[in-house]
Amino acid sequence: MNYRQWRVFALVLIIVVSAGAAFAAITGSISGTVTDPSGAVIPKVTVTAMDQLTGVRQSTVTDTSGFYSFTALNVGVYTISASAPGFQTFRETDIKVDANSELRVDVPLKVGTVAVTEVVQSNQVQIETQSTQLGEVIESQKITAVPLNGRSYTDLLALQPGVSPYNATTEGNSSGVSGDLNPGNVSINGGREASNAFMVNGGDVNDGVNNGAAIIPNLDSIAEFRIITNNFDAEYGNFSGGQVNVVTKSGTNSFHGSGFEFFRNTDLDAANYYAQGQRGAFDQNIYGGTFGGPIKKNKVFLFGDFQGTNQTVGATTNYPDYTAADLTGNLTDQASLLTGTVSQPGWASYLSSKLSYTVTQGEPYYTPGCTSSSACVLPNATIPTSAIDPAAAGMVKYIPPSNSTESGEPFYETSAYSQTLSDYKEAGRVDVNTRIGAVFGYYFLDNDSVNNPYGGVTNVSSAVLNTAPGFP
């Protein structure tokens, strides 16, 4: 392949990559009509859209109907300007373009010289008349102004009409992401949680297990997010529920950054009301920062962020326990549970050998007031000490005695064993303004670890008694 062929191949590759990036990007659009003072349309007028923070410009020319359109503008604040011979230059500033927004900005040119410029400041409250999509935009300032425990944008999803939390899910395991953050399981307009789409910078980040978001960016790195709840365009045809679109910040022509730390400490907490005076450890630190700026002004921009979370939680945990009498085989306090009869002859034979008296098929395990082995399997609701399995008897000493009661039943409560969590996430975004359009790349890494000493625990005292001869 010669040099010319390489150039052609490289050009095709760039076009394909750029087209893919443009398809995946979450952008907005501005369109309108250019007219003269009489209301007649003006063709062949040059219209320019400039990002006020990056200086990136896009230009187009009106068609024979005086219509212009910028179909893929990155999220930001723009200035629209237009000029034509014999007319004053028109400029409208502070036009806010959000994700999936479709704005109309008509340009009325006045007769005069190009050297004279008419400047109009855009209204901050803009009504979208070009799209029927329904959905609210939550911007960066609003996201970071709300005190969110865990700093997850998914905790704000239910603020919009028609969006309801859906935590008691049966469609997935509902485990958290980024350690233990809310994966965003919501029902939108009564739909199933698996019907919702989650995107970050145009990329699909749906988690097929949680039916929510697979990644949750640092709050300080999010420019805005939007939930489209109804009447969304055909490009979102893969999902029938809501479309959650997250757009992260990009670098600008000036260097900027931020830093933060949020902490909780055991010394600042009170004891749990139900913890019998115990105060479990609770130490949490969430820290990080962002940094952005130009690599080459008006051309290449960089934005990076980091967030670390370290947490130690000694939450009070309680488990049903057995009394000292229970562990010796005296089940008087559990007598009401000793129902049923011996169902199989083999089981009756096994019980006879262990209890050293005859047990017959169909005999009740216990009846109120039973004191004789001829009337029930366990007279006085008691398992003879000689019948308790040696392995179970050896494990009894490892069962902690109850230290509290609930509704008269013994419980063991403790906050001695803490859950630990560590989560470190970092991301970077590079935006490049090229001759064939704007392209960007986004990289996200999340490394989290959760150690829960109570996760999936089995009540040891129940396991011990179940190994002894008893009732199937």
Coordinates of C-alpha atoms in Angstrom, one line a residue:
M1 CA 0.0 0.0 0.0
N2 CA 1.6 3.3 -1.1
Y3 CA 1.5 6.6 0.6
R4 CA -1.6 7.9 -1.2
Q5 CA -3.5 4.7 -0.4
W6 CA -2.5 5.0 3.2
R7 CA -3.9 8.5 3.3
V8 CA -7.2 7.4 1.8
F9 CA -7.4 4.5 4.2
A10 CA -6.7 6.8 7.2
L11 CA -9.3 9.3 6.0
V12 CA -11.9 6.5 5.7
L13 CA -11.0 5.2 9.2
I14 CA -11.3 8.7 10.7
I15 CA -14.7 9.3 9.0
V16 CA -16.0 5.9 10.3
V17 CA -14.7 6.6 13.9
S18 CA -16.1 10.1 13.8
A19 CA -19.4 8.9 12.5
G20 CA -19.6 6.3 15.3
A21 CA -18.7 8.9 17.9
A22 CA -21.3 11.3 16.6
F23 CA -23.9 8.6 16.6
A24 CA -23.1 7.7 20.2
A25 CA -22.7 11.2 21.5
I26 CA -25.4 12.8 23.5
T27 CA -25.8 16.2 21.9
G28 CA -28.4 18.9 21.2
S29 CA -29.4 20.9 18.2
I30 CA -30.1 24.5 17.2
S31 CA -32.1 25.4 14.1
G32 CA -34.0 28.4 12.8
T33 CA -34.8 30.7 9.9
V34 CA -33.0 33.8 8.8
T35 CA -35.4 36.7 7.7
D36 CA -35.1 40.3 6.7
P37 CA -37.2 43.2 8.2
S38 CA -40.2 42.3 6.0
G39 CA -40.2 38.7 7.1
A40 CA -38.9 37.4 3.8
V41 CA -36.4 34.5 4.1
I42 CA -32.7 35.1 3.2
P43 CA -30.8 32.2 1.5
K44 CA -27.0 31.7 1.5
V45 CA -26.4 33.4 4.9
T46 CA -23.5 32.2 6.9
V47 CA -24.5 31.1 10.4
T48 CA -22.0 30.2 13.1
A49 CA -22.4 28.4 16.4
M50 CA -19.6 29.0 18.9
D51 CA -19.1 27.2 22.3
Q52 CA -18.4 30.1 24.7
L53 CA -16.2 28.0 26.9
T54 CA -14.0 26.2 24.4
G55 CA -14.2 28.6 21.4
V56 CA -15.1 25.7 19.1
R57 CA -17.0 26.9 16.1
Q58 CA -19.3 25.3 13.6
S59 CA -20.6 27.1 10.5
T60 CA -23.4 26.4 8.0
V61 CA -25.2 28.3 5.2
T62 CA -29.0 28.8 5.0
D63 CA -30.8 27.0 2.2
T64 CA -33.3 28.4 -0.3
S65 CA -35.9 28.6 2.5
G66 CA -33.6 30.6 4.7
F67 CA -33.3 27.6 7.1
Y68 CA -30.2 26.6 9.0
S69 CA -29.5 23.7 11.4
F70 CA -26.8 22.5 13.7
T71 CA -27.7 18.9 14.4
A72 CA -25.0 17.8 16.8
L73 CA -23.8 20.4 19.3
N74 CA -22.0 19.2 22.4
V75 CA -23.6 20.2 25.7
G76 CA -22.7 23.8 26.6
V77 CA -23.5 27.5 26.2
Y78 CA -23.4 28.8 22.7
T79 CA -23.4 32.1 20.7
I80 CA -25.2 32.1 17.4
S81 CA -24.1 34.7 14.9
A82 CA -25.1 35.5 11.3
S83 CA -24.0 38.0 8.7
A84 CA -24.9 38.8 5.1
P85 CA -24.0 41.7 2.7
G86 CA -26.3 44.7 3.3
F87 CA -27.3 43.6 6.8
Q88 CA -26.1 44.1 10.3
T89 CA -24.3 41.2 11.9
F90 CA -26.6 39.4 14.3
R91 CA -25.4 37.7 17.5
E92 CA -27.3 35.9 20.2
T93 CA -25.4 34.8 23.3
D94 CA -25.9 32.4 26.3
I95 CA -27.9 29.8 24.4
K96 CA -27.9 26.7 26.7
V97 CA -27.8 23.4 24.8
D98 CA -28.7 20.4 27.0
A99 CA -28.5 16.7 26.2
N100 CA -31.2 15.7 23.6
S101 CA -32.5 19.3 23.4
E102 CA -33.8 20.7 20.1
L103 CA -33.8 24.6 20.2
R104 CA -35.1 27.0 17.7
V105 CA -33.3 30.3 17.3
D106 CA -34.7 32.5 14.5
V107 CA -32.4 35.2 13.2
P108 CA -34.0 38.5 12.2
L109 CA -31.4 40.6 10.2
K110 CA -31.7 44.3 10.1
V111 CA -30.6 46.5 7.1
G112 CA -27.2 48.1 7.6
T113 CA -23.5 47.4 7.4
V114 CA -21.8 44.2 8.5
A115 CA -19.6 46.3 10.8
V116 CA -22.6 47.0 13.0
T117 CA -23.5 44.1 15.3
E118 CA -26.8 43.6 17.0
V119 CA -26.3 41.5 20.2
V120 CA -29.2 39.7 21.9
Q121 CA -28.9 37.8 25.1
S122 CA -30.9 34.5 25.1
N123 CA -33.6 33.8 27.6
Q124 CA -32.3 31.3 30.2
V125 CA -35.8 29.7 30.3
Q126 CA -36.1 28.1 26.8
I127 CA -39.1 26.2 25.5
E128 CA -38.4 23.3 23.1
T129 CA -40.9 23.6 20.3
Q130 CA -39.1 21.2 18.0
S131 CA -39.4 18.0 20.0
T132 CA -42.2 16.1 21.8
Q133 CA -39.8 14.3 24.2
L134 CA -40.7 14.7 27.9
G135 CA -37.9 14.8 30.4
E136 CA -36.1 16.9 33.0
V137 CA -32.5 18.1 32.9
I138 CA -30.6 18.1 36.1
E139 CA -27.5 20.3 35.8
S140 CA -24.1 20.1 37.6
Q141 CA -24.8 22.9 40.1
K142 CA -28.1 21.2 41.2
I143 CA -26.5 17.8 41.5
T144 CA -23.6 18.9 43.8
A145 CA -25.8 21.3 45.8
V146 CA -28.0 18.4 47.2
P147 CA -26.4 16.5 50.1
L148 CA -26.4 12.9 48.8
N149 CA -25.2 10.2 51.1
G150 CA -22.8 8.3 48.8
R151 CA -22.7 10.9 46.1
S152 CA -24.7 9.0 43.4
Y153 CA -26.7 10.8 40.8
T154 CA -29.1 7.8 40.7
D155 CA -30.5 9.0 44.1
L156 CA -32.0 11.9 42.2
L157 CA -33.9 9.9 39.5
A158 CA -37.1 9.8 41.5
L159 CA -37.4 13.6 41.7
Q160 CA -39.1 13.6 38.2
P161 CA -42.8 13.0 37.7
G162 CA -43.6 9.5 36.8
V163 CA -40.4 8.0 38.3
S164 CA -40.7 5.7 41.3
P165 CA -38.1 3.8 43.3
Y166 CA -38.2 0.1 42.7
N167 CA -35.8 -1.4 45.2
A168 CA -37.8 -4.5 46.0
T169 CA -36.9 -6.0 42.7
T170 CA -37.2 -9.6 41.6
E171 CA -35.6 -9.0 38.2
G172 CA -32.1 -8.9 39.5
N173 CA -30.0 -9.3 42.6
S174 CA -30.3 -5.5 43.3
S175 CA -26.7 -5.4 44.6
G176 CA -25.0 -2.0 44.6
V177 CA -22.4 -0.7 42.2
S178 CA -19.4 1.4 43.1
G179 CA -19.3 -0.4 46.4
D180 CA -22.9 -0.1 47.7
L181 CA -24.4 2.8 45.7
N182 CA -27.9 2.7 44.3
P183 CA -27.8 1.2 40.8
G184 CA -30.8 3.3 39.8
N185 CA -33.6 0.7 39.9
V186 CA -36.7 2.7 39.1
S187 CA -40.1 2.3 37.5
I188 CA -40.9 4.9 34.9
N189 CA -44.5 5.5 34.2
G190 CA -45.3 2.1 35.6
G191 CA -42.8 0.2 33.4
R192 CA -40.4 -2.5 34.5
E193 CA -36.9 -1.5 35.7
A194 CA -35.4 -3.7 32.9
S195 CA -37.0 -1.4 30.4
N196 CA -34.9 1.6 31.2
A197 CA -31.7 2.6 29.4
F198 CA -28.6 4.1 31.0
M199 CA -26.0 5.9 29.0
V200 CA -22.8 7.8 29.8
N201 CA -21.6 10.1 27.0
G202 CA -23.6 8.1 24.6
G203 CA -22.3 4.7 25.6
D204 CA -24.6 2.0 26.8
V205 CA -23.8 1.3 30.5
N206 CA -26.8 -0.9 31.4
D207 CA -26.1 -3.7 33.9
G208 CA -27.9 -6.9 32.9
V209 CA -27.7 -8.2 36.5
N210 CA -28.9 -5.1 38.4
N211 CA -31.1 -3.8 35.6
G212 CA -29.6 -0.4 36.4
A213 CA -26.5 1.6 35.8
A214 CA -23.2 -0.3 35.6
I215 CA -21.1 2.7 36.3
I216 CA -21.7 5.9 38.4
P217 CA -19.4 8.7 37.6
N218 CA -18.0 11.1 40.2
L219 CA -20.7 13.7 40.9
D220 CA -18.3 16.6 40.3
S221 CA -17.5 15.3 36.8
I222 CA -21.1 15.2 35.6
A223 CA -22.2 18.2 33.5
E224 CA -25.8 17.1 33.5
F225 CA -28.1 14.2 33.2
R226 CA -31.5 13.9 31.7
I227 CA -34.3 11.3 32.0
I228 CA -36.5 11.1 28.9
T229 CA -39.7 9.7 30.3
N230 CA -42.0 9.7 27.2
N231 CA -42.2 10.3 23.4
F232 CA -38.5 9.7 22.9
D233 CA -37.0 9.5 19.4
A234 CA -36.6 6.2 17.4
E235 CA -32.9 6.2 18.1
Y236 CA -33.8 4.9 21.6
G237 CA -35.9 2.0 20.2
N238 CA -33.9 -0.6 22.1
F239 CA -35.7 0.3 25.4
S240 CA -39.3 0.9 26.0
G241 CA -38.9 2.6 29.4
G242 CA -37.1 5.8 30.4
Q243 CA -33.8 6.9 28.9
V244 CA -31.2 8.1 31.4
N245 CA -28.5 10.2 29.7
V246 CA -25.4 11.3 31.6
V247 CA -23.0 13.8 30.1
T248 CA -19.6 14.3 31.7
K249 CA -17.7 17.6 31.7
S250 CA -15.0 18.4 29.2
G251 CA -12.0 20.7 29.4
T252 CA -12.3 24.3 28.3
N253 CA -9.9 27.1 27.2
S254 CA -9.1 27.9 30.8
F255 CA -7.7 25.6 33.5
H256 CA -10.1 24.8 36.3
G257 CA -10.4 22.2 39.0
S258 CA -12.1 21.3 42.3
G259 CA -11.4 19.3 45.4
F260 CA -13.7 17.8 48.1
E261 CA -13.8 15.6 51.2
F262 CA -16.9 14.5 53.2
F263 CA -16.5 12.5 56.4
R264 CA -18.4 10.9 59.2
N265 CA -16.9 9.7 62.5
T266 CA -17.9 7.5 65.3
D267 CA -17.3 10.2 67.8
L268 CA -20.0 12.3 66.2
D269 CA -22.6 9.6 66.4
A270 CA -25.0 8.5 69.1
A271 CA -25.6 4.9 70.2
N272 CA -28.3 3.0 68.4
Y273 CA -31.5 3.1 70.4
Y274 CA -31.9 -0.7 70.1
A275 CA -28.2 -1.5 70.7
Q276 CA -28.4 -1.8 74.5
G277 CA -26.0 1.2 74.8
Q278 CA -23.5 -0.1 72.3
R279 CA -22.1 2.3 69.7
G280 CA -20.7 0.6 66.6
A281 CA -17.9 2.1 64.6
F282 CA -18.9 4.4 61.7
D283 CA -16.0 6.1 59.9
Q284 CA -16.5 7.3 56.3
N285 CA -14.3 9.4 54.1
I286 CA -15.3 10.4 50.5
Y287 CA -12.6 12.5 48.8
G288 CA -11.4 13.4 45.4
G289 CA -11.2 16.2 42.8
T290 CA -11.4 17.2 39.2
F291 CA -9.1 19.0 36.8
G292 CA -9.6 20.3 33.3
G293 CA -8.1 22.6 30.7
P294 CA -6.8 23.0 27.2
I295 CA -4.1 20.9 25.6
K296 CA -4.3 23.2 22.6
K297 CA -6.7 26.1 22.8
N298 CA -9.7 25.9 20.7
K299 CA -8.6 22.5 19.5
V300 CA -7.9 19.8 22.1
F301 CA -9.2 19.7 25.7
L302 CA -8.7 17.4 28.7
F303 CA -10.8 16.7 31.8
G304 CA -10.0 14.1 34.5
D305 CA -11.5 13.2 37.9
F306 CA -10.9 10.9 40.9
Q307 CA -13.0 9.9 43.9
G308 CA -12.1 7.6 46.7
T309 CA -14.4 6.2 49.4
N310 CA -13.3 4.4 52.6
Q311 CA -15.9 3.2 55.0
T312 CA -16.0 1.2 58.2
V313 CA -19.5 0.5 59.6
G314 CA -20.1 -1.5 62.7
A315 CA -23.8 -1.6 62.4
T316 CA -25.8 -3.2 65.2
T317 CA -26.9 -6.6 64.1
N318 CA -29.2 -9.0 66.0
Y319 CA -30.1 -12.7 65.6
P320 CA -32.6 -14.9 67.3
D321 CA -30.9 -16.9 70.0
Y322 CA -31.6 -19.8 72.2
T323 CA -31.9 -19.8 76.0
A324 CA -29.5 -21.8 78.1
A325 CA -32.3 -24.4 78.7
D326 CA -32.8 -24.8 75.0
L327 CA -29.2 -25.7 74.5
T328 CA -29.5 -28.5 77.1
G329 CA -32.5 -30.0 75.2
N330 CA -35.3 -28.4 77.4
L331 CA -37.6 -27.0 74.7
T332 CA -40.4 -26.0 77.0
D333 CA -40.4 -22.4 75.7
Q334 CA -40.6 -23.8 72.1
A335 CA -43.3 -26.4 72.9
S336 CA -45.9 -24.8 70.6
L337 CA -43.6 -25.5 67.7
L338 CA -43.3 -29.2 68.3
T339 CA -46.1 -30.2 66.1
G340 CA -46.6 -33.0 63.6
T341 CA -46.1 -36.8 63.8
V342 CA -43.4 -39.3 63.0
S343 CA -44.0 -39.9 59.3
Q344 CA -41.8 -42.9 58.3
P345 CA -41.1 -46.3 59.9
G346 CA -37.4 -45.9 59.3
W347 CA -37.4 -42.5 61.1
A348 CA -39.3 -44.1 64.0
S349 CA -36.7 -46.8 64.3
Y350 CA -33.9 -44.3 64.3
L351 CA -35.5 -42.2 67.0
S352 CA -36.1 -45.4 69.1
S353 CA -32.4 -46.3 69.0
K354 CA -31.3 -42.8 70.0
L355 CA -33.9 -42.1 72.7
S356 CA -33.7 -45.6 74.2
Y357 CA -37.5 -46.1 74.2
T358 CA -40.0 -47.2 71.5
V359 CA -41.2 -44.6 69.0
T360 CA -43.9 -45.6 66.5
Q361 CA -45.0 -44.3 63.2
G362 CA -47.8 -41.7 63.5
E363 CA -46.8 -40.9 67.1
P364 CA -47.0 -37.1 67.8
Y365 CA -43.7 -35.4 68.7
Y366 CA -45.4 -33.5 71.6
T367 CA -48.9 -32.7 72.8
P368 CA -49.7 -30.2 75.6
G369 CA -49.4 -31.8 79.0
C370 CA -47.6 -35.0 77.7
T371 CA -45.3 -36.4 80.4
S372 CA -44.9 -40.0 79.2
S373 CA -42.9 -41.5 76.2
S374 CA -45.9 -43.7 75.6
A375 CA -48.0 -40.7 74.6
C376 CA -45.5 -38.6 72.7
V377 CA -41.9 -38.7 71.3
L378 CA -40.6 -35.9 73.6
P379 CA -42.2 -36.0 77.1
N380 CA -42.2 -32.6 78.8
A381 CA -40.9 -31.1 75.5
T382 CA -37.4 -32.2 76.3
I383 CA -34.7 -34.0 74.3
P384 CA -32.8 -36.3 76.7
T385 CA -29.2 -35.2 77.1
S386 CA -28.0 -38.7 76.1
A387 CA -29.7 -38.3 72.7
I388 CA -27.9 -35.0 71.7
D389 CA -25.3 -35.6 69.0
P390 CA -21.8 -35.2 70.4
A391 CA -20.9 -32.9 67.5
A392 CA -23.7 -30.6 68.4
A393 CA -22.9 -30.7 72.0
G394 CA -19.3 -29.7 71.2
M395 CA -20.5 -26.7 69.2
V396 CA -22.8 -25.3 71.8
K397 CA -19.9 -23.5 73.6
Y398 CA -19.4 -21.4 70.5
I399 CA -22.9 -20.0 70.5
P400 CA -22.9 -16.6 72.3
P401 CA -25.6 -16.3 75.0
S402 CA -28.5 -13.9 74.4
N403 CA -28.0 -10.4 75.6
S404 CA -31.4 -8.9 74.8
T405 CA -35.0 -9.8 74.1
E406 CA -37.6 -8.8 71.5
S407 CA -41.2 -9.6 72.2
G408 CA -40.1 -11.8 75.0
E409 CA -37.8 -13.9 72.7
P410 CA -34.0 -14.1 73.3
F411 CA -31.8 -12.3 70.9
Y412 CA -28.1 -11.7 70.5
E413 CA -27.0 -8.2 69.5
T414 CA -23.6 -7.0 68.6
S415 CA -21.7 -4.3 66.7
A416 CA -18.3 -5.7 67.2
Y417 CA -17.7 -6.8 63.7
S418 CA -17.6 -4.0 61.1
Q419 CA -18.3 -4.0 57.4
T420 CA -15.5 -2.3 55.4
L421 CA -15.8 -0.8 52.0
S422 CA -13.2 0.8 49.6
D423 CA -14.1 2.3 46.3
Y424 CA -11.7 4.1 43.9
K425 CA -13.0 5.5 40.6
E426 CA -11.2 7.7 38.1
A427 CA -12.1 8.9 34.6
G428 CA -10.6 10.9 31.8
R429 CA -12.1 12.6 28.8
V430 CA -10.3 14.1 25.8
D431 CA -12.2 16.3 23.2
V432 CA -10.7 17.1 19.8
N433 CA -12.0 19.6 17.3
T434 CA -11.0 18.5 13.8
R435 CA -11.7 19.7 10.3
I436 CA -14.3 17.0 9.9
G437 CA -16.0 17.5 13.2
A438 CA -15.7 17.1 16.9
V439 CA -14.6 13.7 18.4
F440 CA -14.0 12.7 22.0
G441 CA -12.8 9.7 24.0
Y442 CA -13.9 8.8 27.5
Y443 CA -12.3 6.3 29.9
F444 CA -13.7 5.1 33.3
L445 CA -12.2 2.8 35.9
D446 CA -13.9 1.7 39.1
N447 CA -12.2 -0.6 41.6
D448 CA -14.4 -1.4 44.7
S449 CA -14.3 -4.0 47.5
V450 CA -16.9 -4.8 50.2
N451 CA -16.3 -7.0 53.2
N452 CA -19.5 -7.8 55.0
P453 CA -19.0 -10.1 58.0
Y454 CA -22.7 -10.7 58.2
G455 CA -23.4 -11.3 54.5
G456 CA -25.2 -14.6 54.0
V457 CA -24.8 -15.7 57.6
T458 CA -26.5 -18.8 59.0
N459 CA -27.7 -18.7 62.6
V460 CA -25.2 -21.1 64.2
S461 CA -27.5 -21.9 67.1
S462 CA -30.2 -23.1 64.7
A463 CA -27.6 -25.2 62.8
V464 CA -26.4 -26.9 66.0
L465 CA -29.9 -28.0 67.2
N466 CA -30.8 -29.2 63.7
T467 CA -27.9 -31.7 63.8
A468 CA -29.4 -33.4 66.9
P469 CA -32.1 -36.0 66.5
G470 CA -35.3 -34.1 66.2
F471 CA -38.1 -33.4 63.7
P472 CA -37.8 -33.4 60.0

